[in-house]
Short mmCIF file of C-alpha atoms in Angstrom, two decimals:
data_model
loop_
_atom_site.label_atom_id
_atom_site.label_comp_id
_atom_site.label_asym_id
_atom_site.label_seq_id
_atom_site.Cartn_x
_atom_site.Cartn_y
_atom_site.Cartn_z
CA MET T 298 94.92 180.81 104.73
CA ASP T 299 95.35 177.26 105.70
CA GLN T 300 98.67 175.60 105.29
CA TYR T 301 99.15 173.61 102.07
CA TYR T 302 100.32 170.11 102.50
CA TYR T 303 100.98 167.23 100.13
CA SER T 304 99.82 163.71 100.58
CA ARG T 305 100.57 160.67 98.40
CA ALA T 306 97.67 159.06 96.68
CA ASP T 307 97.08 155.63 98.12
CA ARG T 308 96.04 154.17 94.84
CA VAL T 309 98.25 154.53 91.77
CA SER T 310 97.39 153.19 88.36
CA PRO T 311 99.77 150.55 87.02
CA ASP T 312 100.23 152.75 83.95
CA LEU T 313 101.57 155.46 86.18
CA GLU T 314 104.13 153.12 87.68
CA ASN T 315 105.43 152.32 84.23
CA GLU T 316 105.46 156.01 83.29
CA ASP T 317 103.33 155.25 80.25
CA VAL T 318 100.85 158.08 80.80
CA SER T 319 100.72 161.33 82.71
CA TYR T 320 99.92 160.97 86.37
CA LYS T 321 98.65 163.08 89.24
CA VAL T 322 99.63 163.90 92.79
CA GLY T 323 96.89 164.95 95.15
CA PHE T 324 97.09 167.69 97.76
CA SER T 325 94.47 168.88 100.21
CA ILE T 326 93.16 172.31 101.06
CA ASN T 327 90.99 172.37 104.13
CA ASN T 328 90.73 168.60 103.95
CA LYS T 329 89.48 168.83 100.40
CA GLU T 330 91.51 166.75 98.00
CA VAL T 331 92.59 168.43 94.77
CA CYS T 332 94.52 166.66 91.99
CA VAL T 333 96.96 168.31 89.60
CA ASN T 334 99.42 166.92 87.09
CA GLY T 335 102.70 165.99 88.71
CA LYS T 336 104.95 163.15 89.81
CA THR T 337 104.58 160.57 92.47
CA PRO T 338 107.38 160.26 95.03
CA GLN T 339 108.34 156.87 93.58
CA ASN T 340 108.79 158.41 90.13
CA ILE T 341 110.65 161.36 91.57
CA SER T 342 112.99 158.93 93.32
CA SER T 343 113.44 156.94 90.11
CA SER T 344 114.20 160.14 88.19
CA ILE T 345 116.80 161.15 90.77
CA LEU T 346 118.43 157.74 90.59
CA ARG T 347 118.40 157.84 86.81
CA ASN T 348 120.04 161.28 86.77
CA LYS T 349 122.71 160.05 89.13
CA SER T 350 123.43 157.10 86.83
CA ASP T 351 123.73 159.21 83.67
CA PRO T 352 127.58 159.48 83.92
CA MET T 353 127.75 155.70 84.21
CA LEU T 354 125.60 155.35 81.11
CA VAL T 355 127.78 157.85 79.24
CA SER T 356 130.92 156.02 80.35
CA SER T 357 129.51 152.69 79.21
CA SER T 358 128.51 154.23 75.90
CA ALA T 359 132.01 155.66 75.43
CA ARG T 360 133.58 152.29 76.18
CA PHE T 361 131.21 150.64 73.73
CA GLN T 362 132.08 153.19 71.05
CA MET T 363 135.80 152.64 71.65
CA LEU T 364 135.33 148.88 71.39
CA TRP T 365 133.29 149.28 68.21
CA HIS T 366 135.91 151.62 66.75
CA PHE T 367 138.67 149.12 67.55
CA LEU T 368 136.78 146.21 66.02
CA THR T 369 136.08 148.26 62.89
CA ASN T 370 139.76 149.11 62.52
CA LEU T 371 140.68 145.51 63.22
CA GLN T 372 138.44 144.38 60.39
CA GLU T 373 139.91 146.91 57.95
CA VAL T 374 143.57 146.43 58.90
CA ILE T 375 143.83 142.72 59.70
CA LEU T 376 140.97 141.16 57.76
CA GLY T 377 141.04 143.62 54.86
CA THR T 378 143.59 141.59 52.90
CA LYS T 379 143.58 138.13 51.41
CA LEU T 380 146.94 137.56 53.09
CA ALA T 381 145.21 137.60 56.50
CA VAL T 382 145.46 133.80 56.59
CA LEU T 383 149.21 134.22 57.17
CA PHE T 384 148.85 136.37 60.31
CA PRO T 385 148.80 133.30 62.66
CA ALA T 386 152.41 132.69 61.60
CA ILE T 387 153.44 135.73 63.68
CA PRO T 388 152.54 134.33 67.14
CA LEU T 389 153.75 130.91 66.02
CA ALA T 390 157.17 132.37 65.15
CA ILE T 391 157.38 134.10 68.54
CA ALA T 392 156.36 130.88 70.30
CA ALA T 393 158.88 128.88 68.26
CA ASP T 394 161.66 131.21 69.36
CA TYR T 395 160.52 131.22 73.01
CA TYR T 396 160.35 127.44 73.26
CA LYS T 397 163.62 127.00 71.30
CA PHE T 398 162.16 125.16 68.33
CA GLY T 399 164.37 124.38 65.35
CA ARG T 400 165.88 127.49 63.78
CA PRO T 401 164.63 126.59 60.28
CA TRP T 402 161.08 126.58 61.69
CA ILE T 403 161.63 130.02 63.18
CA PHE T 404 162.93 131.29 59.84
CA ALA T 405 160.02 129.85 57.85
CA LEU T 406 157.34 131.15 60.23
CA SER T 407 158.98 134.58 60.39
CA LEU T 408 159.13 134.76 56.61
CA LEU T 409 155.44 133.88 56.35
CA GLY T 410 154.55 136.43 59.02
CA LEU T 411 156.43 139.21 57.26
CA THR T 412 154.39 138.78 54.06
CA PRO T 413 151.04 140.22 55.27
CA LEU T 414 152.82 142.81 57.42
CA ALA T 415 154.66 144.25 54.41
CA GLU T 416 151.37 144.55 52.51
CA ARG T 417 149.54 146.16 55.45
CA VAL T 418 152.30 148.73 56.01
CA SER T 419 151.75 149.94 52.47
CA PHE T 420 147.99 150.13 53.12
CA LEU T 421 148.48 152.14 56.32
CA THR T 422 150.83 154.64 54.69
CA GLU T 423 148.20 155.20 52.01
CA GLN T 424 145.58 155.87 54.69
CA ILE T 425 147.84 158.41 56.40
CA ALA T 426 148.53 160.07 53.04
CA TYR T 427 144.83 160.96 52.74
CA PHE T 428 145.20 163.26 55.75
CA THR T 429 148.72 164.63 55.23
CA GLY T 430 148.35 165.67 51.59
CA PRO T 431 150.26 164.51 48.50
CA THR T 432 153.65 166.03 49.38
CA VAL T 433 154.00 164.61 52.89
CA GLY T 434 152.17 161.48 51.80
CA GLY T 435 154.65 160.95 48.99
CA LEU T 436 157.58 161.30 51.38
CA LEU T 437 155.90 158.90 53.80
CA ASN T 438 155.34 156.33 51.07
CA ALA T 439 158.94 156.76 49.95
CA THR T 440 160.11 156.14 53.52
CA CYS T 441 157.79 153.27 54.47
CA GLY T 442 157.31 151.58 51.10
CA ASN T 443 160.42 149.44 51.59
CA ALA T 444 160.31 149.33 55.38
CA THR T 445 160.69 145.55 55.51
CA GLU T 446 163.81 145.51 53.33
CA LEU T 447 165.33 148.41 55.27
CA ILE T 448 164.73 146.80 58.67
CA ILE T 449 166.13 143.45 57.51
CA ALA T 450 169.17 145.27 56.09
CA LEU T 451 169.81 147.15 59.33
CA PHE T 452 169.59 143.97 61.43
CA ALA T 453 171.96 142.20 59.03
CA LEU T 454 174.32 145.15 59.35
CA TYR T 455 174.08 145.10 63.14
CA GLN T 456 174.98 141.39 63.17
CA ASN T 457 177.88 141.94 60.70
CA LYS T 458 176.24 139.73 58.08
CA ILE T 459 177.33 141.91 55.18
CA HIS T 460 176.73 139.17 52.61
CA VAL T 461 173.08 138.81 53.66
CA LEU T 462 172.68 142.58 53.61
CA LYS T 463 174.08 143.00 50.11
CA TYR T 464 172.20 140.03 48.71
CA SER T 465 168.83 141.11 50.13
CA LEU T 466 169.17 144.65 48.74
CA LEU T 467 170.33 143.41 45.36
CA GLY T 468 167.46 140.93 45.27
CA SER T 469 164.95 143.68 46.01
CA ILE T 470 166.12 145.67 42.97
CA LEU T 471 166.01 142.60 40.74
CA SER T 472 162.60 141.60 42.05
CA ASN T 473 161.05 145.03 41.41
CA LEU T 474 162.48 145.39 37.90
CA LEU T 475 161.95 141.84 36.63
CA LEU T 476 159.36 140.06 38.76
CA VAL T 477 157.03 142.89 39.79
CA LEU T 478 157.26 144.85 36.55
CA GLY T 479 157.38 141.73 34.39
CA THR T 480 154.27 140.08 35.88
CA SER T 481 152.45 143.43 35.79
CA LEU T 482 153.10 143.91 32.08
CA LEU T 483 152.28 140.26 31.43
CA CYS T 484 148.96 140.29 33.31
CA GLY T 485 148.06 143.74 32.03
CA GLY T 486 148.76 142.71 28.44
CA LEU T 487 146.67 139.55 28.71
CA ALA T 488 143.79 141.44 30.35
CA ASN T 489 143.84 144.19 27.69
CA LEU T 490 144.55 142.28 24.50
CA LYS T 491 142.19 144.44 22.43
CA ARG T 492 143.27 147.76 23.94
CA GLU T 493 146.40 149.78 23.22
CA GLN T 494 148.62 150.02 26.28
CA ARG T 495 150.60 153.21 26.48
CA TYR T 496 152.43 155.05 29.26
CA ASP T 497 154.36 158.26 29.73
CA ARG T 498 158.02 157.68 28.91
CA LYS T 499 159.16 160.73 30.89
CA GLN T 500 158.64 159.06 34.25
CA ALA T 501 160.32 155.85 33.10
CA ASP T 502 163.29 157.82 31.69
CA VAL T 503 163.92 159.59 35.01
CA ASN T 504 163.90 156.32 36.96
CA SER T 505 166.08 154.62 34.37
CA LEU T 506 168.68 157.39 34.67
CA LEU T 507 168.66 157.03 38.46
CA LEU T 508 169.17 153.29 38.17
CA LEU T 509 172.02 153.76 35.71
CA LEU T 510 173.73 156.20 38.09
CA GLY T 511 173.36 153.65 40.88
CA LEU T 512 174.78 150.96 38.61
CA LEU T 513 177.82 153.14 37.87
CA CYS T 514 178.42 153.61 41.61
CA HIS T 515 178.21 149.83 42.08
CA MET T 516 180.50 149.00 39.17
CA LEU T 517 183.33 151.45 39.94
CA PRO T 518 184.51 149.72 43.17
CA LEU T 519 184.37 146.35 41.41
CA MET T 520 186.31 147.56 38.35
CA PHE T 521 188.78 149.42 40.57
CA ARG T 522 189.58 146.30 42.59
CA TYR T 523 189.74 144.17 39.45
CA ALA T 524 192.12 146.65 37.75
CA ILE T 525 194.43 147.27 40.73
CA GLY T 526 194.38 143.79 42.23
CA GLU T 527 193.87 142.46 45.72
CA GLY T 528 195.58 144.03 48.70
CA THR T 529 195.12 146.09 51.83
CA ALA T 530 195.62 149.39 50.01
CA THR T 531 193.07 148.37 47.37
CA ALA T 532 190.51 147.45 50.03
CA CYS T 533 190.91 150.82 51.76
CA SER T 534 190.64 152.71 48.47
CA THR T 535 187.57 150.71 47.48
CA LEU T 536 185.96 151.47 50.84
CA GLN T 537 186.65 155.19 50.53
CA LEU T 538 185.32 155.25 46.96
CA SER T 539 182.17 153.46 48.10
CA ARG T 540 181.53 155.98 50.88
CA VAL T 541 181.98 158.95 48.57
CA SER T 542 179.72 157.31 45.98
CA SER T 543 177.10 156.65 48.65
CA ILE T 544 176.99 160.32 49.58
CA VAL T 545 176.58 161.22 45.90
CA MET T 546 173.74 158.68 45.58
CA LEU T 547 171.92 160.12 48.60
CA ILE T 548 172.22 163.64 47.17
CA ALA T 549 170.83 162.39 43.86
CA TYR T 550 167.91 160.70 45.63
CA VAL T 551 167.04 163.86 47.59
CA ALA T 552 167.11 165.80 44.32
CA TYR T 553 164.85 163.15 42.79
CA ILE T 554 162.32 163.52 45.64
CA PHE T 555 162.33 167.30 45.16
CA PHE T 556 161.97 166.83 41.40
CA GLN T 557 159.08 164.39 41.89
CA LEU T 558 157.10 166.24 44.54
CA LYS T 559 157.80 169.88 43.66
CA THR T 560 159.20 171.06 40.35
CA HIS T 561 157.93 168.31 38.00
CA ARG T 562 155.15 166.76 39.99
CA GLN T 563 152.87 166.65 36.93
CA LEU T 564 155.05 163.96 35.36
CA PHE T 565 154.31 161.55 38.19
CA ASP T 566 150.67 162.12 39.14
CA ALA T 567 148.93 163.45 36.02
CA GLN T 568 148.18 160.02 34.63
CA GLU T 569 147.00 158.79 38.00
CA GLU T 570 144.52 161.63 38.31
CA GLU T 571 143.17 161.00 34.81
CA GLY T 572 142.64 157.32 35.53
CA ASP T 573 140.77 157.79 38.78
CA ASP T 574 137.06 157.18 38.29
CA GLU T 575 136.09 158.44 41.70
CA GLU T 576 137.80 160.02 44.65
CA GLU T 577 138.99 157.55 47.23
CA LYS T 578 138.60 158.19 50.92
CA ALA T 579 140.33 156.93 54.01
CA VAL T 580 138.65 154.00 55.73
CA ILE T 581 140.32 154.56 59.11
CA GLY T 582 141.39 157.67 61.01
CA PHE T 583 144.82 159.29 61.02
CA TRP T 584 145.80 158.35 64.58
CA SER T 585 144.40 154.86 64.21
CA ALA T 586 146.51 154.32 61.08
CA PHE T 587 149.57 155.82 62.78
CA THR T 588 149.13 153.55 65.83
CA TRP T 589 148.70 150.45 63.70
CA LEU T 590 151.72 151.43 61.61
CA ALA T 591 153.92 151.85 64.70
CA GLY T 592 152.78 148.50 66.10
CA MET T 593 153.37 146.64 62.85
CA THR T 594 156.80 148.22 62.45
CA ILE T 595 157.79 146.84 65.85
CA ILE T 596 156.56 143.37 64.87
CA ILE T 597 158.42 143.60 61.54
CA ALA T 598 161.60 144.48 63.43
CA LEU T 599 161.15 141.44 65.69
CA LEU T 600 160.52 139.04 62.82
CA SER T 601 163.37 140.55 60.80
CA GLU T 602 165.73 139.81 63.65
CA TYR T 603 164.52 136.20 63.63
CA VAL T 604 165.03 135.96 59.84
CA VAL T 605 168.56 137.37 59.88
CA GLY T 606 169.58 135.25 62.86
CA THR T 607 168.34 131.95 61.41
CA ILE T 608 169.01 132.29 57.67
CA GLU T 609 172.24 130.24 57.70
CA ALA T 610 170.58 127.47 59.75
CA ALA T 611 167.68 127.36 57.29
CA SER T 612 170.13 127.24 54.39
CA ASP T 613 172.02 124.30 55.89
CA SER T 614 168.83 122.44 56.85
CA TRP T 615 167.05 122.88 53.53
CA GLY T 616 170.12 122.53 51.32
CA ILE T 617 169.38 125.89 49.67
CA SER T 618 172.12 128.47 49.23
CA VAL T 619 172.09 131.63 51.32
CA SER T 620 172.35 133.63 48.11
CA PHE T 621 169.09 132.17 46.79
CA ILE T 622 167.24 132.78 50.07
CA SER T 623 168.54 136.35 50.34
CA ILE T 624 168.14 137.36 46.69
CA ILE T 625 164.92 135.52 45.82
CA LEU T 626 162.87 134.62 48.90
CA LEU T 627 163.38 137.68 51.11
CA PRO T 628 162.64 140.26 48.36
CA ILE T 629 159.47 138.42 47.33
CA VAL T 630 158.23 138.81 50.91
CA GLY T 631 159.34 142.42 51.18
CA ASN T 632 157.83 143.37 47.81
CA ALA T 633 154.44 141.75 48.42
CA ALA T 634 152.67 145.11 48.60
CA GLU T 635 154.33 146.52 45.48
CA HIS T 636 153.68 143.28 43.58
CA ALA T 637 149.96 143.15 44.36
CA GLY T 638 149.36 146.86 43.77
CA SER T 639 151.28 146.95 40.49
CA ILE T 640 149.38 143.98 39.04
CA ILE T 641 146.01 145.45 40.04
CA PHE T 642 146.77 148.73 38.28
CA ALA T 643 148.05 146.87 35.22
CA PHE T 644 144.76 144.96 34.99
CA LYS T 645 143.00 148.34 34.90
CA ASN T 646 145.35 149.48 32.10
CA LYS T 647 146.93 152.12 34.35
CA LEU T 648 150.51 151.37 33.37
CA ASP T 649 151.86 154.72 34.53
CA ILE T 650 150.97 153.80 38.10
CA SER T 651 152.35 150.26 37.73
CA LEU T 652 155.62 151.62 36.39
CA GLY T 653 155.74 154.21 39.14
CA VAL T 654 155.36 151.48 41.77
CA ALA T 655 157.95 149.06 40.36
CA LEU T 656 160.55 151.55 39.11
CA GLY T 657 160.08 153.88 42.08
CA SER T 658 160.68 151.08 44.56
CA ALA T 659 163.76 149.84 42.70
CA SER T 660 165.16 153.37 42.52
CA GLN T 661 164.53 153.84 46.21
CA ILE T 662 166.44 150.70 47.14
CA SER T 663 169.34 151.47 44.79
CA MET T 664 169.71 155.18 45.51
CA PHE T 665 168.56 155.45 49.12
CA VAL T 666 168.61 152.21 51.10
CA VAL T 667 171.94 150.88 49.78
CA PRO T 668 173.96 154.10 50.30
CA LEU T 669 172.20 154.66 53.63
CA CYS T 670 173.44 151.27 54.83
CA VAL T 671 176.98 152.17 53.74
CA VAL T 672 176.82 155.45 55.69
CA VAL T 673 175.33 153.75 58.78
CA ALA T 674 178.03 151.07 58.61
CA TRP T 675 180.59 153.86 58.40
CA MET T 676 179.20 155.33 61.64
CA MET T 677 179.29 151.88 63.26
CA HIS T 678 182.92 151.36 62.12
CA ILE T 679 181.89 148.42 59.91
CA ARG T 680 183.67 148.00 56.60
CA MET T 681 180.83 147.85 54.06
CA ASP T 682 181.44 148.93 50.47
CA LEU T 683 179.51 148.98 47.20
CA ASP T 684 181.45 146.05 45.72
CA PHE T 685 178.74 143.43 45.21
CA SER T 686 181.14 141.04 43.37
CA LEU T 687 181.18 140.15 39.70
CA LEU T 688 178.17 137.83 39.45
CA GLU T 689 175.85 140.07 41.46
CA THR T 690 176.90 143.31 39.77
CA GLY T 691 176.68 141.71 36.33
CA SER T 692 173.14 140.52 37.05
CA LEU T 693 172.21 144.02 38.20
CA ALA T 694 173.73 145.61 35.09
CA PHE T 695 171.91 143.37 32.63
CA THR T 696 168.65 143.78 34.56
CA ILE T 697 168.77 147.59 34.38
CA ILE T 698 169.80 147.60 30.71
CA ILE T 699 167.07 145.12 29.71
CA THR T 700 164.45 147.09 31.64
CA ALA T 701 165.53 150.38 30.04
CA PHE T 702 165.32 148.87 26.54
CA THR T 703 161.92 147.36 27.32
CA LEU T 704 160.44 150.72 28.33
CA GLN T 705 161.99 152.90 25.62
CA ASP T 706 159.05 153.14 23.17
CA GLY T 707 156.18 154.06 25.54
CA THR T 708 154.02 151.04 24.65
CA SER T 709 153.52 147.67 26.25
CA HIS T 710 152.18 144.20 25.51
CA TYR T 711 152.24 140.85 27.28
CA MET T 712 155.37 139.69 25.44
CA LYS T 713 157.50 142.31 27.15
CA GLY T 714 156.25 141.19 30.55
CA MET T 715 156.91 137.55 29.73
CA LEU T 716 160.51 138.28 28.71
CA LEU T 717 161.20 140.22 31.91
CA PHE T 718 159.69 137.42 33.98
CA LEU T 719 161.79 134.78 32.19
CA CYS T 720 164.92 136.86 32.85
CA TYR T 721 164.07 136.71 36.54
CA ILE T 722 163.66 132.91 36.37
CA VAL T 723 167.11 132.55 34.80
CA ILE T 724 168.75 134.75 37.46
CA ALA T 725 166.93 132.84 40.21
CA ALA T 726 168.24 129.56 38.81
CA CYS T 727 171.75 131.01 38.75
CA PHE T 728 171.71 131.95 42.41
CA PHE T 729 170.01 128.69 43.35
CA VAL T 730 173.19 126.83 42.41
CA HIS T 731 175.49 129.59 43.67
CA LYS T 732 177.04 128.93 47.08
CA ILE T 733 178.86 131.37 49.35
CA PRO T 734 182.10 129.73 50.51
CA GLN T 735 182.07 129.97 54.27
CA ASN T 736 185.79 130.71 54.44
CA GLN T 737 185.18 133.89 52.44
CA ILE T 738 182.86 135.36 55.07
CA SER T 739 184.56 137.01 58.03
CA GLU T 740 183.04 139.37 60.54
CA GLY T 741 184.03 143.00 60.41
CA LYS T 742 185.30 142.79 56.81
CA PRO T 743 183.46 143.58 53.62
CA PHE T 744 182.20 140.66 51.62
CA THR T 745 184.03 140.66 48.28
CA GLY T 746 182.48 137.60 46.68
CA LEU T 747 184.24 135.86 43.84
CA PHE T 748 187.40 137.94 44.00
CA SER T 749 188.19 137.07 47.61
CA ALA T 750 191.47 135.37 48.30
#
C-alpha cells in the first residue's frame, strides 16, 4: 500500500479563510487527489494561536468584570445619595490642611465632608445587615449608627478638649430627641392629615426609661457638687461617682441590647415587618460593603481630627461660640443619616420605625457613648466626669421630660412635631449666645461649666 501523504490545496476559497463555511484539505493516493472535510494549515495555525491566547482573554475578561463591579459599587455607594454633591469637600479639606490654608476653611470643609459620609455609613451597615441576619445586623447598626459622633468624641478626648467632647455628645442627644423626632412627626403629620397616626407605646416607654436613667446619672454629679461645694475632695468624689455611674449605664445598655434583640424582639420589629410592602434586598455584596465601610471610617477619622483641631479657630473667626458649634452644628452633621431615614418613614406613616431611629440613637449616645468615653478617659488617666454643668444638664432634663410627655398617648399629629422642633430652636438660640470662658478650660481637668471657680 502506497504511503499516504498530505498536500495543501493551492487554491482556497475566500470563505474558507474567513472560516465562514466548512472547508477541505486534499490528500493524494497514488497521485490521485482526494478531498475530505478538514482544516487548512493556516486555520490550524490560527486555532493553535487562539487556544494559546485563551488565558489572556480570560484575564482581560476578569479585569473587565472587576472594573464593572467597582463602577457599579461606586454608583451605588457614592452617587446613590443626594448628598453626593458634598463629596468634593473631602479632598478639598485634605488639600486645605496640606497647603496650610486658614483653619476656619479646614473646619468648614471637613464639616461638609462628614455629612455625606455619615449618611453612607448608615447605608453600608444596612447592606451588611442583609447578609449577617437581624441579630448581628442590629448590633452592627447599634455600633456604627453613631460612628461619626463616637470618632469625634474620641479625638476630642485624645486632645484633652473635654468641653468639646461633652458638648458634642449632649448636642447629639438633643438633636435626636427634638430635631430629628420633631421634624419627623411634623412632616409625617402634614403628609398624613386624613389618616390616624398611631405607634406602639411599649418601644417608646423602654427608650424613655433608659433616657431617664441616663439623666439621673448626669444629674447626680451636678447636684452632689452643688450641695457639697467646690473643692479638691468634691472633685475627686464627683469623678468617682461618675465612673461608677458610667459602669452602671454600660450594664444597662448591654441589658437593653439583649432585651431588644433576644427576649422582647417582637416589640421592636413587629411593626416594621407589618409595614414592609416587599422584601428589600442588598444592592452590593458583603465584602464590598465591608471594604467601603472600612475606607469611609478611616476618612471620617481624618476629618474628625481636622474638626476637633480647628473648632476654636473657627469659633474665633466666625464669632460663633464653641458651645453652639459643638451642640448644634456637629450633631446635625453626625445625625444626617438618622434625620433623613426618620423623615422618610414618617412620610410613609411608619412612626414605629421613626421613633425607633430617633429614640434608639439618643439612647445609644446617652447610655453607651457617654459612659464609654468616661471609661476610656479613666484608662488614659484623664479626669472626665458626668457633670455637664447646670445649663447643659437642665436642657437635657427638660428635653427628655418633654419628649416623654409627647409620646405618652401612642398617637401623633403635626402639632407635636412642631412643638418639639420649636423647643430645639429655643435651645439653639440659648447656646448661640452662650460663651465658654477661656480661663475655665484647662487641660487635664474636667470641664465644670458654670460652677467653675
